[in-house]
Amino acid sequence: MLIAAQLVAGLAAVLHVVFFVFESLLWTRPEVYARFGIGSREQAETIRPMAFNQGFYNLALAVGLFVGIVMLGRDGAAGIVGKTLVIFATACMVVAGVVLASTGRKYWRAAAIQLVPAAVAMVLVLLA
């Protein structure tokens, strides 16, 4: 169960690194901002600072989750810290996915991509 939790949590972390790359590094490319429903370069430039900031939030969650995954299998306090980090990071990802889904039906697919791996990882860690 623990290995499955680490693998699924790893997927959630990698996805959030990808979100960071899109939002903070590649935002002004038309194929990237179009994925987020932005229709023009002018609109993308207007919200670029917000996207840049949001990307770093995603990176911070991914880093916290990666650290938690590494510590998860350890004994003693390190294992407790790892479990706590994994639960916290995945819970944040789940909440963000729920909020995204609540903004409209057209965001349900994106919300599911963000939410499902994190939710599965969180449940697996809680059961481990």
mmCIF file of C-alpha atoms in Angstrom:
data_model
loop_
_atom_site.group_PDB
_atom_site.id
_atom_site.type_symbol
_atom_site.label_atom_id
_atom_site.label_comp_id
_atom_site.label_asym_id
_atom_site.label_seq_id
_atom_site.Cartn_x
_atom_site.Cartn_y
_atom_site.Cartn_z
ATOM 1 C CA MET A 1 0.000 0.000 0.000
ATOM 2 C CA LEU A 2 2.835 2.387 0.864
ATOM 3 C CA ILE A 3 4.559 1.909 -2.503
ATOM 4 C CA ALA A 4 1.279 2.528 -4.345
ATOM 5 C CA ALA A 5 0.781 5.709 -2.310
ATOM 6 C CA GLN A 6 4.287 6.905 -3.153
ATOM 7 C CA LEU A 7 3.819 6.204 -6.868
ATOM 8 C CA VAL A 8 0.475 7.983 -7.118
ATOM 9 C CA ALA A 9 1.753 10.868 -4.999
ATOM 10 C CA GLY A 10 4.758 11.052 -7.328
ATOM 11 C CA LEU A 11 2.393 11.376 -10.287
ATOM 12 C CA ALA A 12 0.543 14.215 -8.537
ATOM 13 C CA ALA A 13 3.863 15.957 -7.813
ATOM 14 C CA VAL A 14 5.088 15.591 -11.404
ATOM 15 C CA LEU A 15 1.801 17.023 -12.696
ATOM 16 C CA HIS A 16 2.267 20.061 -10.463
ATOM 17 C CA VAL A 17 5.804 20.548 -11.778
ATOM 18 C CA VAL A 18 4.315 20.509 -15.291
ATOM 19 C CA PHE A 19 1.738 23.112 -14.202
ATOM 20 C CA PHE A 20 4.625 25.232 -12.894
ATOM 21 C CA VAL A 21 6.465 24.975 -16.218
ATOM 22 C CA PHE A 22 3.338 25.994 -18.152
ATOM 23 C CA GLU A 23 2.327 28.837 -15.846
ATOM 24 C CA SER A 24 5.707 30.299 -14.944
ATOM 25 C CA LEU A 25 8.085 29.460 -17.774
ATOM 26 C CA LEU A 26 6.087 28.897 -20.962
ATOM 27 C CA TRP A 27 3.026 31.080 -20.293
ATOM 28 C CA THR A 28 3.368 33.405 -23.306
ATOM 29 C CA ARG A 29 3.366 30.595 -25.878
ATOM 30 C CA PRO A 30 -0.016 30.486 -27.653
ATOM 31 C CA GLU A 31 -0.327 26.711 -27.286
ATOM 32 C CA VAL A 32 0.153 27.082 -23.526
ATOM 33 C CA TYR A 33 -2.117 30.002 -22.673
ATOM 34 C CA ALA A 34 -4.812 28.564 -24.967
ATOM 35 C CA ARG A 35 -4.886 25.455 -22.699
ATOM 36 C CA PHE A 36 -6.020 27.777 -19.923
ATOM 37 C CA GLY A 37 -8.802 29.339 -22.005
ATOM 38 C CA ILE A 38 -6.891 32.534 -22.744
ATOM 39 C CA GLY A 39 -7.779 33.793 -26.205
ATOM 40 C CA SER A 40 -5.041 36.259 -27.068
ATOM 41 C CA ARG A 41 -1.448 37.159 -26.356
ATOM 42 C CA GLU A 42 -2.661 40.483 -24.943
ATOM 43 C CA GLN A 43 -4.856 38.685 -22.399
ATOM 44 C CA ALA A 44 -1.997 36.317 -21.570
ATOM 45 C CA GLU A 45 0.345 39.250 -20.949
ATOM 46 C CA THR A 46 -2.247 40.941 -18.736
ATOM 47 C CA ILE A 47 -2.552 37.951 -16.418
ATOM 48 C CA ARG A 48 1.059 36.815 -16.736
ATOM 49 C CA PRO A 49 2.049 37.944 -13.200
ATOM 50 C CA MET A 50 -0.859 35.969 -11.713
ATOM 51 C CA ALA A 51 0.026 32.875 -13.752
ATOM 52 C CA PHE A 52 3.690 33.218 -12.761
ATOM 53 C CA ASN A 53 2.725 33.367 -9.081
ATOM 54 C CA GLN A 54 0.301 30.456 -9.400
ATOM 55 C CA GLY A 55 3.000 28.368 -11.048
ATOM 56 C CA PHE A 56 5.264 28.832 -8.052
ATOM 57 C CA TYR A 57 2.478 27.723 -5.709
ATOM 58 C CA ASN A 58 2.240 24.538 -7.763
ATOM 59 C CA LEU A 59 6.007 24.070 -7.604
ATOM 60 C CA ALA A 60 6.000 24.536 -3.819
ATOM 61 C CA LEU A 61 3.303 21.880 -3.444
ATOM 62 C CA ALA A 62 5.263 19.509 -5.688
ATOM 63 C CA VAL A 63 8.507 20.006 -3.751
ATOM 64 C CA GLY A 64 6.719 19.448 -0.428
ATOM 65 C CA LEU A 65 5.129 16.314 -1.818
ATOM 66 C CA PHE A 66 8.444 14.982 -3.169
ATOM 67 C CA VAL A 67 10.069 15.506 0.242
ATOM 68 C CA GLY A 68 7.124 13.780 1.920
ATOM 69 C CA ILE A 69 7.345 10.830 -0.477
ATOM 70 C CA VAL A 70 11.038 10.342 0.315
ATOM 71 C CA MET A 71 10.426 10.528 4.068
ATOM 72 C CA LEU A 72 7.250 8.438 4.019
ATOM 73 C CA GLY A 73 8.932 5.067 4.297
ATOM 74 C CA ARG A 74 11.254 6.045 7.131
ATOM 75 C CA ASP A 75 10.886 4.934 10.723
ATOM 76 C CA GLY A 76 10.039 7.159 13.660
ATOM 77 C CA ALA A 77 9.582 10.906 13.482
ATOM 78 C CA ALA A 78 10.837 11.128 9.881
ATOM 79 C CA GLY A 79 8.047 8.800 8.750
ATOM 80 C CA ILE A 80 5.454 10.860 10.625
ATOM 81 C CA VAL A 81 6.783 14.046 9.026
ATOM 82 C CA GLY A 82 6.665 12.364 5.614
ATOM 83 C CA LYS A 83 3.082 11.246 6.104
ATOM 84 C CA THR A 84 2.114 14.721 7.294
ATOM 85 C CA LEU A 85 3.754 16.375 4.283
ATOM 86 C CA VAL A 86 2.078 14.007 1.841
ATOM 87 C CA ILE A 87 -1.342 14.479 3.434
ATOM 88 C CA PHE A 88 -0.959 18.268 3.572
ATOM 89 C CA ALA A 89 0.287 18.663 -0.013
ATOM 90 C CA THR A 90 -2.290 16.300 -1.487
ATOM 91 C CA ALA A 91 -5.085 17.914 0.541
ATOM 92 C CA CYS A 92 -4.090 21.312 -0.884
ATOM 93 C CA MET A 93 -4.143 19.835 -4.401
ATOM 94 C CA VAL A 94 -7.562 18.281 -3.801
ATOM 95 C CA VAL A 95 -9.007 21.540 -2.475
ATOM 96 C CA ALA A 96 -7.586 23.454 -5.455
ATOM 97 C CA GLY A 97 -9.141 20.892 -7.791
ATOM 98 C CA VAL A 98 -12.531 21.229 -6.096
ATOM 99 C CA VAL A 99 -12.344 25.014 -6.347
ATOM 100 C CA LEU A 100 -11.422 24.776 -10.040
ATOM 101 C CA ALA A 101 -14.301 22.361 -10.684
ATOM 102 C CA SER A 102 -16.707 24.729 -8.945
ATOM 103 C CA THR A 103 -15.875 27.526 -11.389
ATOM 104 C CA GLY A 104 -17.648 25.850 -14.274
ATOM 105 C CA ARG A 105 -18.267 22.677 -16.190
ATOM 106 C CA LYS A 106 -15.630 23.526 -18.801
ATOM 107 C CA TYR A 107 -12.970 23.165 -16.063
ATOM 108 C CA TRP A 108 -14.014 19.712 -14.862
ATOM 109 C CA ARG A 109 -11.412 17.850 -16.929
ATOM 110 C CA ALA A 110 -8.576 20.087 -15.722
ATOM 111 C CA ALA A 111 -9.866 19.812 -12.160
ATOM 112 C CA ALA A 112 -9.948 16.022 -12.399
ATOM 113 C CA ILE A 113 -6.354 15.925 -13.662
ATOM 114 C CA GLN A 114 -5.300 17.972 -10.643
ATOM 115 C CA LEU A 115 -7.597 16.374 -8.077
ATOM 116 C CA VAL A 116 -7.800 12.620 -8.761
ATOM 117 C CA PRO A 117 -4.143 11.558 -8.365
ATOM 118 C CA ALA A 118 -3.822 13.718 -5.250
ATOM 119 C CA ALA A 119 -7.018 12.311 -3.734
ATOM 120 C CA VAL A 120 -6.003 8.723 -4.450
ATOM 121 C CA ALA A 121 -2.541 9.306 -2.963
ATOM 122 C CA MET A 122 -4.047 10.925 0.144
ATOM 123 C CA VAL A 123 -6.428 8.006 0.706
ATOM 124 C CA LEU A 124 -3.657 5.454 0.192
ATOM 125 C CA VAL A 125 -1.395 7.243 2.698
ATOM 126 C CA LEU A 126 -4.194 7.463 5.228
ATOM 127 C CA LEU A 127 -4.814 3.725 4.847
ATOM 128 C CA ALA A 128 -1.115 2.761 4.977
#
